XYZ file of C-alpha atoms in Angstrom:
401
model
C 1.179 -32.624 18.729
C 1.761 -29.227 16.808
C 0.219 -32.177 19.279
C 3.280 -29.896 16.696
C 0.805 -29.458 17.318
C 1.470 -30.399 19.680
C 2.681 -28.731 17.045
C 1.008 -29.388 17.234
C -0.370 -30.256 17.300
C 1.339 -31.541 20.618
C 4.845 -30.899 19.494
C 8.349 -30.750 21.178
C 9.222 -26.919 19.371
C 11.380 -23.882 20.142
C 9.249 -21.756 18.484
C 12.170 -20.197 16.109
C 10.047 -20.805 13.015
C 8.864 -17.625 11.264
C 5.263 -18.798 11.178
C 4.573 -21.465 13.492
C 2.283 -21.511 16.238
C 3.545 -20.450 19.677
C 3.312 -20.173 23.205
C 1.464 -17.028 24.305
C -1.216 -15.937 26.631
C -3.282 -12.987 25.752
C -3.804 -9.766 28.462
C -6.882 -8.189 29.299
C -6.636 -4.630 30.659
C -5.608 -4.379 34.325
C -6.662 -2.274 36.597
C -3.698 0.269 37.781
C -3.362 1.319 41.094
C -1.565 4.783 41.461
C 1.189 5.476 43.416
C 3.586 8.516 44.043
C 6.324 8.500 42.365
C 8.836 11.023 40.241
C 7.446 9.819 36.926
C 3.929 10.263 37.827
C 3.702 6.509 36.549
C 1.960 4.010 39.067
C 4.298 1.319 40.490
C 2.847 -1.403 37.640
C 3.464 0.738 34.897
C 6.964 1.968 35.805
C 7.751 -2.203 36.169
C 6.338 -2.460 32.750
C 8.815 0.003 31.695
C 11.507 -1.221 33.096
C 10.232 -4.661 31.331
C 10.335 -3.100 28.034
C 13.927 -2.398 28.208
C 14.854 -6.140 29.649
C 12.205 -8.221 26.945
C 10.021 -11.011 28.346
C 5.822 -10.289 28.205
C 6.501 -6.966 30.212
C 7.926 -5.628 26.761
C 5.502 -5.812 25.042
C 3.263 -4.194 27.460
C 1.548 -7.070 29.519
C 2.539 -8.090 33.628
C 2.067 -11.342 34.688
C -1.169 -10.292 36.987
C -3.141 -9.767 33.706
C -2.158 -12.634 32.321
C -3.003 -14.831 34.928
C -6.704 -13.232 35.166
C -6.833 -13.526 31.457
C -6.026 -17.230 31.519
C -8.192 -18.273 34.369
C -11.359 -16.552 32.456
C -10.288 -18.114 29.205
C -10.125 -21.752 30.883
C -13.247 -21.002 32.319
C -14.822 -19.861 28.837
C -13.447 -23.241 27.607
C -15.061 -25.182 30.380
C -11.767 -26.448 31.470
C -11.907 -29.136 34.031
C -9.342 -28.695 36.680
C -8.924 -31.997 38.128
C -5.671 -34.134 38.908
C -7.661 -36.991 37.126
C -8.505 -34.675 33.706
C -5.201 -33.295 33.440
C -2.690 -35.448 34.507
C -1.365 -38.614 32.386
C -1.972 -41.677 33.815
C 1.634 -43.012 35.068
C 0.722 -46.663 34.251
C -0.605 -45.866 30.318
C 2.246 -43.480 29.827
C 4.695 -46.366 31.151
C 3.335 -48.942 28.623
C 3.261 -46.631 25.948
C 6.717 -45.609 26.588
C 7.775 -49.111 26.718
C 6.592 -50.309 23.411
C 7.706 -46.764 21.482
C 11.256 -47.717 23.095
C 11.381 -50.737 21.119
C 9.857 -48.842 17.876
C 12.092 -45.992 17.528
C 15.764 -45.331 16.858
C 18.434 -44.448 19.154
C 18.206 -41.033 17.712
C 14.828 -40.109 19.443
C 15.692 -39.096 23.229
C 14.059 -40.742 26.044
C 12.336 -37.300 26.506
C 10.790 -37.222 23.208
C 9.294 -40.661 23.783
C 7.651 -39.664 27.154
C 6.450 -36.886 25.776
C 4.748 -38.189 22.924
C 3.210 -40.966 25.222
C 1.735 -38.380 27.696
C 0.557 -36.501 24.778
C -1.381 -39.674 23.332
C -2.780 -40.536 26.573
C -4.057 -37.135 27.646
C -5.404 -36.189 24.268
C -6.642 -39.746 22.914
C -7.440 -42.091 26.278
C -10.534 -43.114 25.536
C -9.101 -44.921 22.027
C -7.707 -48.745 22.805
C -4.134 -48.615 23.688
C -2.816 -50.291 20.136
C -4.154 -47.023 18.928
C -2.505 -44.812 21.287
C 0.878 -46.357 20.587
C 0.443 -45.159 16.913
C -0.331 -41.925 17.536
C 2.486 -41.834 20.322
C 4.814 -43.122 17.592
C 3.526 -40.749 14.866
C 3.919 -37.787 17.447
C 7.568 -38.966 18.440
C 8.920 -39.058 14.281
C 7.236 -35.634 14.061
C 9.020 -34.339 17.380
C 12.214 -35.674 16.318
C 12.140 -34.678 12.886
C 11.535 -30.859 14.213
C 14.395 -30.906 16.822
C 16.945 -32.413 14.662
C 16.160 -29.310 12.026
C 16.471 -27.064 14.382
C 19.572 -28.594 16.637
C 21.911 -30.066 13.831
C 24.823 -28.041 13.349
C 27.522 -27.928 10.124
C 27.795 -30.729 7.811
C 25.146 -32.907 9.934
C 22.914 -29.832 9.311
C 23.624 -29.659 5.582
C 22.813 -33.199 5.313
C 19.306 -33.344 6.938
C 18.217 -30.522 5.343
C 19.003 -31.837 2.258
C 17.214 -35.291 3.194
C 13.956 -32.823 3.785
C 14.105 -32.393 0.380
C 14.440 -35.412 -0.929
C 11.888 -36.888 1.572
C 8.969 -36.314 -0.791
C 10.903 -38.355 -3.689
C 12.094 -41.003 -1.645
C 8.410 -41.657 -0.023
C 6.583 -41.778 -3.703
C 9.056 -43.758 -5.745
C 12.610 -45.210 -4.335
C 13.457 -46.433 -7.487
C 13.523 -42.511 -9.223
C 15.589 -41.681 -6.131
C 18.473 -44.300 -6.260
C 18.381 -43.251 -10.173
C 18.612 -39.570 -10.081
C 20.909 -39.765 -6.597
C 23.072 -42.943 -6.861
C 25.436 -43.707 -4.406
C 24.073 -40.785 -2.036
C 22.661 -43.469 0.461
C 20.004 -43.614 2.888
C 17.888 -40.401 3.913
C 18.597 -39.827 8.115
C 17.304 -42.414 10.357
C 14.160 -40.598 11.452
C 13.271 -39.545 8.207
C 13.336 -43.334 6.672
C 11.635 -44.624 9.910
C 8.653 -42.039 8.942
C 8.628 -43.314 5.492
C 8.336 -47.149 7.175
C 5.754 -45.966 9.520
C 3.523 -44.477 6.894
C 3.882 -47.583 4.329
C 2.539 -50.047 7.348
C 0.201 -50.724 10.067
C 2.266 -48.726 12.279
C 0.347 -45.535 10.921
C -2.725 -45.479 13.006
C -4.933 -45.536 9.618
C -3.323 -47.760 7.097
C -4.333 -49.993 5.998
C -8.643 -49.554 7.165
C -8.870 -46.062 6.114
C -7.105 -45.339 3.068
C -8.949 -41.747 2.876
C -7.587 -40.618 6.377
C -4.251 -42.236 5.747
C -3.886 -39.926 2.683
C -4.687 -36.730 4.214
C -1.916 -37.998 6.817
C 0.494 -38.409 4.420
C -0.377 -34.887 2.671
C -0.275 -33.564 5.971
C 3.636 -35.028 6.500
C 4.617 -33.526 3.177
C 2.923 -30.122 4.444
C 5.337 -30.433 7.435
C 8.556 -31.564 5.777
C 8.490 -28.745 3.661
C 7.310 -26.311 6.408
C 10.431 -27.484 8.077
C 12.774 -26.551 5.563
C 11.082 -22.863 4.641
C 11.613 -22.222 8.623
C 15.346 -23.346 8.081
C 15.686 -20.838 5.425
C 13.809 -18.205 7.313
C 15.604 -18.706 10.243
C 19.309 -17.527 8.386
C 17.376 -15.371 6.419
C 14.879 -13.636 8.430
C 11.574 -12.343 6.519
C 10.274 -8.539 7.296
C 6.782 -8.672 7.658
C 4.524 -6.149 6.597
C 0.717 -5.130 6.063
C 0.757 -6.719 2.324
C 1.092 -10.307 3.547
C -1.457 -10.999 5.916
C -2.163 -14.627 5.817
C 1.283 -15.498 5.150
C 2.476 -16.065 8.832
C -1.303 -18.196 9.699
C -0.312 -20.078 6.071
C 3.139 -21.236 7.148
C 1.526 -22.011 10.508
C -0.739 -24.509 9.389
C 1.993 -26.319 7.123
C 4.207 -26.785 10.289
C 2.190 -27.432 13.149
C 0.622 -30.737 12.245
C -2.376 -30.058 13.519
C -5.011 -31.525 10.644
C -2.888 -35.137 11.301
C -4.032 -34.066 15.206
C -7.576 -33.747 14.353
C -7.930 -36.699 11.861
C -6.864 -38.572 14.900
C -9.464 -37.633 16.888
C -12.185 -39.243 14.345
C -10.899 -43.014 14.679
C -14.040 -44.755 15.964
C -14.153 -48.252 17.806
C -17.449 -49.179 17.191
C -18.032 -47.939 13.635
C -20.214 -45.356 15.679
C -23.165 -48.261 15.941
C -25.179 -45.787 18.139
C -25.609 -43.650 14.669
C -26.454 -45.600 11.990
C -25.434 -44.930 8.703
C -23.097 -45.629 5.362
C -19.618 -44.898 6.507
C -18.830 -42.676 3.486
C -22.031 -40.616 3.608
C -20.991 -40.163 7.648
C -17.957 -39.121 7.153
C -18.409 -36.307 4.589
C -21.708 -35.381 6.572
C -20.468 -35.496 10.078
C -16.889 -35.584 10.208
C -15.442 -33.682 7.486
C -17.215 -30.728 8.205
C -15.488 -30.322 11.632
C -11.897 -30.315 10.426
C -11.427 -27.123 9.787
C -13.165 -25.824 12.723
C -10.860 -28.605 15.221
C -7.494 -27.546 13.412
C -8.363 -23.799 13.801
C -9.261 -24.538 17.633
C -6.024 -26.096 17.953
C -3.587 -23.778 16.390
C -5.498 -20.713 18.108
C -5.195 -21.842 21.530
C -1.523 -22.952 21.065
C -0.733 -19.573 19.784
C -2.645 -18.363 23.251
C -1.513 -20.628 25.709
C 3.064 -20.885 24.307
C 2.799 -16.911 23.955
C 4.455 -16.530 27.393
C 7.475 -18.680 26.987
C 8.026 -18.002 23.962
C 8.039 -14.058 25.272
C 9.900 -14.640 28.183
C 12.943 -16.175 25.901
C 12.687 -13.300 23.979
C 11.958 -15.245 20.751
C 10.713 -12.248 18.082
C 9.370 -14.793 15.453
C 6.447 -16.250 16.737
C 3.291 -16.283 15.243
C 1.728 -13.744 17.384
C 4.454 -10.692 16.958
C 4.367 -11.707 12.862
C 0.517 -11.678 12.881
C 0.395 -8.404 14.535
C 2.598 -6.505 12.162
C 1.346 -8.361 8.914
C -2.228 -6.630 10.418
C -1.289 -3.816 12.229
C -2.328 -4.865 15.728
C -0.478 -5.006 19.080
C 0.462 -8.650 20.253
C -2.083 -7.886 23.050
C -4.945 -7.576 20.587
C -3.607 -10.368 18.194
C -3.875 -12.653 21.833
C -7.055 -11.527 22.611
C -8.868 -12.015 19.190
C -7.400 -15.597 18.992
C -8.733 -16.296 22.545
C -12.089 -14.960 21.645
C -12.027 -16.957 18.276
C -10.606 -19.981 19.998
C -13.778 -19.960 22.156
C -16.523 -19.439 19.402
C -14.634 -22.225 17.432
C -14.579 -25.108 20.411
C -18.636 -23.754 20.394
C -19.512 -24.732 16.973
C -17.564 -27.902 17.351
C -19.632 -29.123 20.285
C -22.625 -28.089 18.341
C -21.544 -29.956 14.936
C -20.917 -32.990 17.201
C -24.426 -32.539 18.754
C -25.875 -32.959 15.126
C -24.016 -36.063 14.000
C -25.930 -38.076 16.801
C -22.974 -40.057 18.053
C -22.325 -40.372 21.702
C -18.773 -41.815 20.836
C -17.541 -38.963 18.317
C -18.816 -36.427 21.262
C -16.944 -37.988 23.832
C -13.878 -38.380 22.017
C -13.766 -34.772 20.761
C -14.791 -33.684 24.246
C -11.681 -35.656 25.831
C -9.290 -34.385 23.132
C -10.622 -30.563 23.579
C -9.730 -31.208 26.988
C -6.654 -32.893 26.974
C -5.110 -30.481 24.564
C -5.953 -27.781 27.264
C -4.261 -30.031 29.705
C -1.309 -30.733 27.809
C -0.259 -27.059 27.489
C -1.053 -26.245 31.175
C 0.812 -29.188 32.819
C 3.520 -29.381 30.659
C 6.424 -27.376 32.124
C 7.872 -26.777 28.557
C 5.233 -24.388 28.480
C 5.979 -22.312 31.972
C 2.348 -21.800 32.734
C 2.872 -22.875 36.404
C 4.912 -19.537 36.567
C 1.377 -18.110 35.491
C -0.792 -20.120 37.245
C 1.034 -22.222 39.236
C 0.602 -20.011 42.333
C -2.146 -20.446 45.253
C -2.727 -23.696 44.748
C -4.887 -22.935 41.429
C -3.968 -25.670 39.171
C -4.730 -29.197 40.633
C -3.241 -31.424 37.879
C 0.289 -31.052 38.561
C 3.080 -30.142 36.399
C 4.734 -33.313 34.984
C 7.542 -32.482 32.685
């Protein structure tokens, strides 16, 4: 999902890719209460100094109280609806989607991946028909699984899987050429073979009724597969980020995150936008296509901000925020602030664009997606935001995984 995203998208990712968008929270400057101590520092300053020695967010000069204040202001600026109804995936719908995925997915897809994918689809795309939500969830499950396998496999299984990733494009576009050039090599990993089958059948949310969006989705998958190979290379051979590569972290993040594919899913319209009479092709290029860059940017920026906490606490030194800071000569806190402000502005532009489209259905689905995408990060326990926001009974949605 991401979602990766969601991954994201909406993604089950560990945050160990050099360019990948990750979880994070920015910090506002917190007021510091002075207290008498031998070092002349406040108790908060002493805690941060100790945190720097032990790792985590405090090693970056950010404390949890600051993060909580910062998050609350960010969520308020995003008009986040803090209710259980809007922030919790409907269990019945998730159960229906999960049951369908269990029959579609191979044994290599863990039950948790299935539930995660069903929940992401339900949160972000719940205004779509059930069959479309199921197809999107299937796509998410395949994405999460490939991402997970590229990081978790070891030994010969890992070597073979990474080699399979390199052959994915050839096997997808021309199986005959693959068979000719690689005689006796056999099939790719089942997850990759199933991904190919998904993209070449009506399991895909766009195939065959919208070949334009389907082609774009295929392009996103090829980018994602390539980015997985690049990230695994950098995991073994770390890249030192410098000021002369300012765009590289974001370049890798975009390829790996699958956020563009997630954006296209938002534009599936049940009624063909009957409330805005127009030629479909003209409407796509006039109203939908110009929104894609902003929707992609919204997802990637928000994921950077909301995923930072977990990554910092787990000691991930390769997360996007840190790489971006190194590549631009900034502090992580400055990057977080800039990303959060940019995400708010991007959402405002998106809402203005969808208003100009004169499509009630499109606006409702876009608003739902943005709301669900935030809820996904806040409610999914992988992001550990309950450790920041879960005190004092603020969050009404429940932490569901």
